[in-house]
GROMACS .gro file of C-alpha atoms in nm:
model
  270
    1MET     CA    1  -0.328   1.367   0.770
    2ALA     CA    2  -0.410   1.725   0.870
    3GLU     CA    3  -0.528   1.935   0.576
    4LEU     CA    4  -0.372   2.245   0.729
    5THR     CA    5  -0.064   2.268   0.949
    6TYR     CA    6   0.049   2.558   1.165
    7GLU     CA    7   0.387   2.602   1.330
    8LYS     CA    8   0.523   2.893   1.533
    9HIS     CA    9   0.891   2.973   1.571
   10ASP     CA   10   1.085   3.286   1.660
   11GLY     CA   11   0.792   3.522   1.615
   12VAL     CA   12   0.676   3.375   1.282
   13GLY     CA   13   0.373   3.155   1.219
   14LEU     CA   14   0.403   2.916   0.923
   15ILE     CA   15   0.073   2.800   0.771
   16THR     CA   16   0.084   2.517   0.516
   17ILE     CA   17  -0.212   2.397   0.312
   18ASN     CA   18  -0.144   2.025   0.325
   19ARG     CA   19  -0.349   1.862   0.048
   20PRO     CA   20  -0.081   1.791  -0.214
   21ASP     CA   21  -0.288   1.512  -0.368
   22ARG     CA   22  -0.555   1.774  -0.449
   23ARG     CA   23  -0.301   2.044  -0.541
   24ASN     CA   24  -0.398   2.212  -0.215
   25ALA     CA   25  -0.751   2.291  -0.330
   26LEU     CA   26  -0.956   2.469  -0.066
   27SER     CA   27  -1.183   2.239   0.131
   28ASP     CA   28  -1.424   2.357   0.400
   29THR     CA   29  -1.175   2.232   0.658
   30VAL     CA   30  -0.893   2.442   0.512
   31ILE     CA   31  -1.111   2.752   0.487
   32GLU     CA   32  -1.228   2.715   0.845
   33GLY     CA   33  -0.870   2.658   0.962
   34LEU     CA   34  -0.736   2.964   0.781
   35THR     CA   35  -1.013   3.180   0.924
   36THR     CA   36  -0.940   3.056   1.276
   37ILE     CA   37  -0.563   3.108   1.250
   38PHE     CA   38  -0.593   3.459   1.108
   39THR     CA   39  -0.852   3.555   1.369
   40GLU     CA   40  -0.660   3.414   1.665
   41SER     CA   41  -0.328   3.557   1.545
   42ARG     CA   42  -0.460   3.906   1.617
   43ARG     CA   43  -0.447   3.828   1.989
   44ASP     CA   44  -0.137   3.607   1.988
   45ASP     CA   45   0.157   3.821   2.098
   46SER     CA   46   0.400   3.537   2.022
   47VAL     CA   47   0.326   3.578   1.650
   48ARG     CA   48   0.447   3.894   1.478
   49ALA     CA   49   0.439   3.780   1.115
   50LEU     CA   50   0.279   3.497   0.918
   51VAL     CA   51   0.382   3.294   0.613
   52LEU     CA   52   0.130   3.100   0.402
   53THR     CA   53   0.236   2.830   0.157
   54GLY     CA   54   0.126   2.500   0.006
   55ALA     CA   55   0.266   2.149   0.040
   56GLY     CA   56   0.406   1.977  -0.266
   57THR     CA   57   0.424   2.136  -0.610
   58ALA     CA   58   0.127   2.377  -0.600
   59PHE     CA   59   0.034   2.675  -0.385
   60CYS     CA   60  -0.341   2.631  -0.424
   61ALA     CA   61  -0.550   2.509  -0.718
   62GLY     CA   62  -0.861   2.698  -0.610
   63GLY     CA   63  -1.188   2.562  -0.479
   64ASP     CA   64  -1.222   2.188  -0.439
   65VAL     CA   65  -1.480   2.020  -0.661
   66LYS     CA   66  -1.455   1.695  -0.468
   67ARG     CA   67  -1.756   1.616  -0.254
   68GLU     CA   68  -1.704   1.575   0.119
   69GLY     CA   69  -1.859   1.232   0.094
   70GLY     CA   70  -1.647   1.117  -0.198
   71GLY     CA   71  -1.689   1.127  -0.572
   72GLU     CA   72  -1.647   1.416  -0.813
   73GLU     CA   73  -1.878   1.701  -0.895
   74THR     CA   74  -1.920   1.799  -1.258
   75TRP     CA   75  -1.946   2.153  -1.391
   76PRO     CA   76  -2.194   2.279  -1.477
   77PRO     CA   77  -2.412   2.078  -1.239
   78SER     CA   78  -2.732   1.922  -1.368
   79PRO     CA   79  -3.038   2.151  -1.342
   80ASP     CA   80  -3.185   1.953  -1.053
   81ARG     CA   81  -2.865   2.010  -0.852
   82MET     CA   82  -2.810   2.377  -0.938
   83PRO     CA   83  -2.805   2.577  -0.612
   84SER     CA   84  -3.025   2.882  -0.588
   85PRO     CA   85  -2.872   3.232  -0.613
   86ALA     CA   86  -2.953   3.286  -0.245
   87ALA     CA   87  -2.777   2.963  -0.148
   88ILE     CA   88  -2.468   3.061  -0.346
   89ARG     CA   89  -2.449   3.399  -0.173
   90VAL     CA   90  -2.488   3.244   0.171
   91ARG     CA   91  -2.228   2.980   0.089
   92LEU     CA   92  -1.968   3.242  -0.009
   93ALA     CA   93  -2.044   3.462   0.291
   94ASP     CA   94  -2.028   3.172   0.536
   95HIS     CA   95  -1.711   3.019   0.396
   96MET     CA   96  -1.449   3.173   0.165
   97HIS     CA   97  -1.537   3.536   0.229
   98ARG     CA   98  -1.451   3.493   0.595
   99VAL     CA   99  -1.083   3.450   0.502
  100PRO     CA  100  -1.020   3.795   0.344
  101LEU     CA  101  -1.235   3.959   0.610
  102ALA     CA  102  -1.026   3.796   0.884
  103LEU     CA  103  -0.706   3.907   0.707
  104ALA     CA  104  -0.840   4.262   0.680
  105GLU     CA  105  -0.863   4.272   1.059
  106LEU     CA  106  -0.512   4.132   1.111
  107ASP     CA  107  -0.260   4.414   1.150
  108LYS     CA  108   0.044   4.186   1.137
  109PRO     CA  109   0.229   4.119   0.810
  110VAL     CA  110   0.126   3.811   0.610
  111ILE     CA  111   0.347   3.680   0.328
  112ALA     CA  112   0.244   3.423   0.067
  113ALA     CA  113   0.523   3.187  -0.040
  114VAL     CA  114   0.384   3.085  -0.379
  115ASN     CA  115   0.517   2.749  -0.494
  116GLY     CA  116   0.374   2.635  -0.826
  117ALA     CA  117   0.021   2.709  -0.944
  118ALA     CA  118  -0.208   2.963  -0.776
  119VAL     CA  119  -0.538   2.937  -0.964
  120GLY     CA  120  -0.880   3.092  -0.909
  121ALA     CA  121  -0.947   3.112  -0.537
  122GLY     CA  122  -0.585   3.006  -0.490
  123MET     CA  123  -0.464   3.315  -0.671
  124ASP     CA  124  -0.708   3.526  -0.472
  125LEU     CA  125  -0.569   3.374  -0.153
  126ALA     CA  126  -0.221   3.492  -0.250
  127LEU     CA  127  -0.357   3.837  -0.339
  128MET     CA  128  -0.514   3.872   0.007
  129CYS     CA  129  -0.172   3.854   0.169
  130ASP     CA  130   0.035   4.168   0.223
  131MET     CA  131   0.331   4.044   0.019
  132ARG     CA  132   0.400   3.760  -0.224
  133ILE     CA  133   0.730   3.579  -0.280
  134ALA     CA  134   0.714   3.356  -0.589
  135ALA     CA  135   0.916   3.050  -0.674
  136ARG     CA  136   1.035   3.043  -1.036
  137SER     CA  137   0.780   2.765  -1.093
  138ALA     CA  138   0.492   2.983  -0.974
  139ARG     CA  139   0.204   3.046  -1.215
  140PHE     CA  140  -0.104   3.260  -1.156
  141SER     CA  141  -0.447   3.254  -1.321
  142GLU     CA  142  -0.789   3.398  -1.243
  143ALA     CA  143  -0.948   3.099  -1.411
  144TYR     CA  144  -1.310   3.147  -1.300
  145LEU     CA  145  -1.464   3.230  -1.638
  146ARG     CA  146  -1.328   2.909  -1.787
  147VAL     CA  147  -1.558   2.709  -1.558
  148GLY     CA  148  -1.859   2.937  -1.586
  149LEU     CA  149  -1.797   3.134  -1.267
  150ILE     CA  150  -1.691   3.488  -1.186
  151PRO     CA  151  -1.406   3.591  -0.952
  152GLY     CA  152  -1.599   3.567  -0.627
  153ASP     CA  153  -1.324   3.542  -0.368
  154GLY     CA  154  -1.167   3.887  -0.370
  155GLY     CA  155  -0.985   3.897  -0.702
  156CYS     CA  156  -1.191   4.190  -0.831
  157PHE     CA  157  -1.095   4.386  -0.520
  158PHE     CA  158  -0.728   4.299  -0.474
  159LEU     CA  159  -0.599   4.258  -0.830
  160PRO     CA  160  -0.672   4.613  -0.959
  161ARG     CA  161  -0.505   4.756  -0.650
  162LEU     CA  162  -0.187   4.565  -0.730
  163VAL     CA  163  -0.156   4.585  -1.109
  164GLY     CA  164  -0.400   4.859  -1.216
  165ILE     CA  165  -0.748   4.824  -1.360
  166ALA     CA  166  -0.651   4.762  -1.725
  167LYS     CA  167  -0.409   4.478  -1.650
  168ALA     CA  168  -0.642   4.337  -1.388
  169LEU     CA  169  -0.929   4.320  -1.636
  170GLU     CA  170  -0.703   4.151  -1.890
  171LEU     CA  171  -0.613   3.880  -1.638
  172LEU     CA  172  -0.967   3.846  -1.503
  173LEU     CA  173  -1.134   3.824  -1.846
  174THR     CA  174  -0.881   3.616  -2.043
  175CYS     CA  175  -0.799   3.370  -1.761
  176GLU     CA  176  -0.445   3.358  -1.900
  177PHE     CA  177  -0.161   3.224  -1.688
  178VAL     CA  178   0.113   3.462  -1.571
  179ASP     CA  179   0.454   3.315  -1.490
  180ALA     CA  180   0.675   3.432  -1.204
  181ASP     CA  181   0.886   3.676  -1.408
  182GLU     CA  182   0.579   3.843  -1.559
  183ALA     CA  183   0.415   3.855  -1.217
  184LEU     CA  184   0.719   4.043  -1.087
  185ARG     CA  185   0.719   4.281  -1.385
  186ILE     CA  186   0.356   4.384  -1.337
  187GLY     CA  187   0.382   4.417  -0.960
  188LEU     CA  188   0.184   4.107  -0.871
  189VAL     CA  189   0.468   3.967  -0.658
  190ASN     CA  190   0.747   4.128  -0.455
  191ARG     CA  191   1.028   3.888  -0.541
  192VAL     CA  192   1.108   3.579  -0.748
  193VAL     CA  193   1.344   3.322  -0.601
  194ASP     CA  194   1.466   2.973  -0.686
  195ASP     CA  195   1.222   2.699  -0.591
  196GLU     CA  196   1.459   2.533  -0.348
  197SER     CA  197   1.512   2.856  -0.153
  198LEU     CA  198   1.151   2.983  -0.153
  199LEU     CA  199   1.058   2.891   0.202
  200ASP     CA  200   1.395   2.987   0.352
  201GLU     CA  201   1.390   3.330   0.187
  202THR     CA  202   1.027   3.394   0.276
  203LEU     CA  203   1.082   3.293   0.637
  204ALA     CA  204   1.391   3.515   0.651
  205LEU     CA  205   1.181   3.812   0.537
  206ALA     CA  206   0.908   3.724   0.788
  207GLN     CA  207   1.162   3.701   1.069
  208LYS     CA  208   1.304   4.040   0.970
  209LEU     CA  209   0.955   4.188   0.997
  210ALA     CA  210   0.897   4.003   1.325
  211SER     CA  211   1.214   4.161   1.466
  212MET     CA  212   1.075   4.512   1.425
  213PRO     CA  213   0.885   4.685   1.709
  214PRO     CA  214   0.550   4.503   1.695
  215VAL     CA  215   0.315   4.790   1.771
  216HIS     CA  216   0.498   5.013   1.523
  217VAL     CA  217   0.459   4.746   1.254
  218GLN     CA  218   0.088   4.714   1.328
  219LEU     CA  219   0.033   5.090   1.320
  220THR     CA  220   0.227   5.123   0.994
  221LYS     CA  221   0.035   4.843   0.821
  222ARG     CA  222  -0.294   4.983   0.943
  223ALA     CA  223  -0.209   5.335   0.824
  224ALA     CA  224  -0.096   5.212   0.482
  225TYR     CA  225  -0.419   5.025   0.413
  226GLN     CA  226  -0.641   5.296   0.558
  227SER     CA  227  -0.463   5.560   0.350
  228LEU     CA  228  -0.573   5.383   0.031
  229ARG     CA  229  -0.922   5.509   0.109
  230LEU     CA  230  -0.832   5.855   0.243
  231ASP     CA  231  -0.739   6.193   0.105
  232LEU     CA  232  -0.394   6.332   0.185
  233ALA     CA  233  -0.497   6.560   0.471
  234THR     CA  234  -0.692   6.283   0.646
  235SER     CA  235  -0.406   6.037   0.600
  236LEU     CA  236  -0.158   6.283   0.750
  237GLU     CA  237  -0.390   6.342   1.044
  238LEU     CA  238  -0.418   5.966   1.096
  239THR     CA  239  -0.042   5.912   1.090
  240ALA     CA  240   0.009   6.204   1.330
  241SER     CA  241  -0.213   6.024   1.579
  242HIS     CA  242  -0.028   5.698   1.519
  243MET     CA  243   0.305   5.877   1.564
  244ALA     CA  244   0.195   6.010   1.902
  245ILE     CA  245   0.124   5.654   2.012
  246ALA     CA  246   0.448   5.518   1.865
  247ARG     CA  247   0.671   5.782   2.029
  248SER     CA  248   0.519   5.709   2.371
  249LEU     CA  249   0.627   5.344   2.371
  250ASP     CA  250   0.937   5.196   2.533
  251ASP     CA  251   1.026   5.037   2.198
  252SER     CA  252   1.058   5.382   2.044
  253ARG     CA  253   1.288   5.509   2.317
  254GLU     CA  254   1.503   5.196   2.285
  255ALA     CA  255   1.526   5.232   1.906
  256ILE     CA  256   1.632   5.597   1.934
  257ALA     CA  257   1.893   5.512   2.197
  258ALA     CA  258   2.030   5.229   1.983
  259PHE     CA  259   2.059   5.462   1.684
  260LEU     CA  260   2.233   5.739   1.882
  261GLU     CA  261   2.471   5.490   2.043
  262LYS     CA  262   2.538   5.326   1.703
  263ARG     CA  263   2.438   4.987   1.836
  264THR     CA  264   2.364   4.711   1.585
  265GLY     CA  265   1.992   4.699   1.506
  266VAL     CA  266   1.722   4.938   1.612
  267TYR     CA  267   1.505   4.715   1.824
  268THR     CA  268   1.609   4.473   2.094
  269GLY     CA  269   1.281   4.419   2.275
  270ARG     CA  270   1.211   4.064   2.152
   0.00000   0.00000   0.00000
């Protein structure tokens, strides 16, 4: 059985972590597959939005402690099996860190459909996405400290940007679980929906985004993220340049014509 599945339909790519027996914990195979999909989606004009979810009753339970060759690892490992600091850094750089870096280069919208638990690296994986739709059963926890680790997969970067530094530190340091309603209240997720409608509603949102002019979507996403690091004047200069590109495209002329002629929808180029 494939540990990761990928389907494309009507402009939307659906990625499913398919390890329900391991609560969709991240294996090397899954990490490599996610990196490849996100990287290749940049050049795939048939994909205009992506949805990421998990099979079964969990979104992702974090890193997998199961050995590739079978058997279970224990934590903390015995002293003779403790990896060196250098080995740990190389391991992170060569594996999990490639996922957020690939997403940072992807200027197409990515939505996490969070079904059930998103824990540790699984929560960080949801945070890396541009938007999060949570099932009512969704639960989030930055559980690293409980197992003698620190948030090493992007949580310290993404979480403060979503919920503010004080709330982020509370979640990072207490390892407490946040349910779907609380996640919505603090701005961790965009919407909360019934479990049975999670995928349908997330795909509907993705298809709505995919129906927009693709270059305009990419420019807007790029400008929004870049503006987080810019002062106002520089951001306005950036968006002026992007606007010049956007107005020169056929999609822009079609959208303006549709608006003036009161036609349904603003973009018909798909």
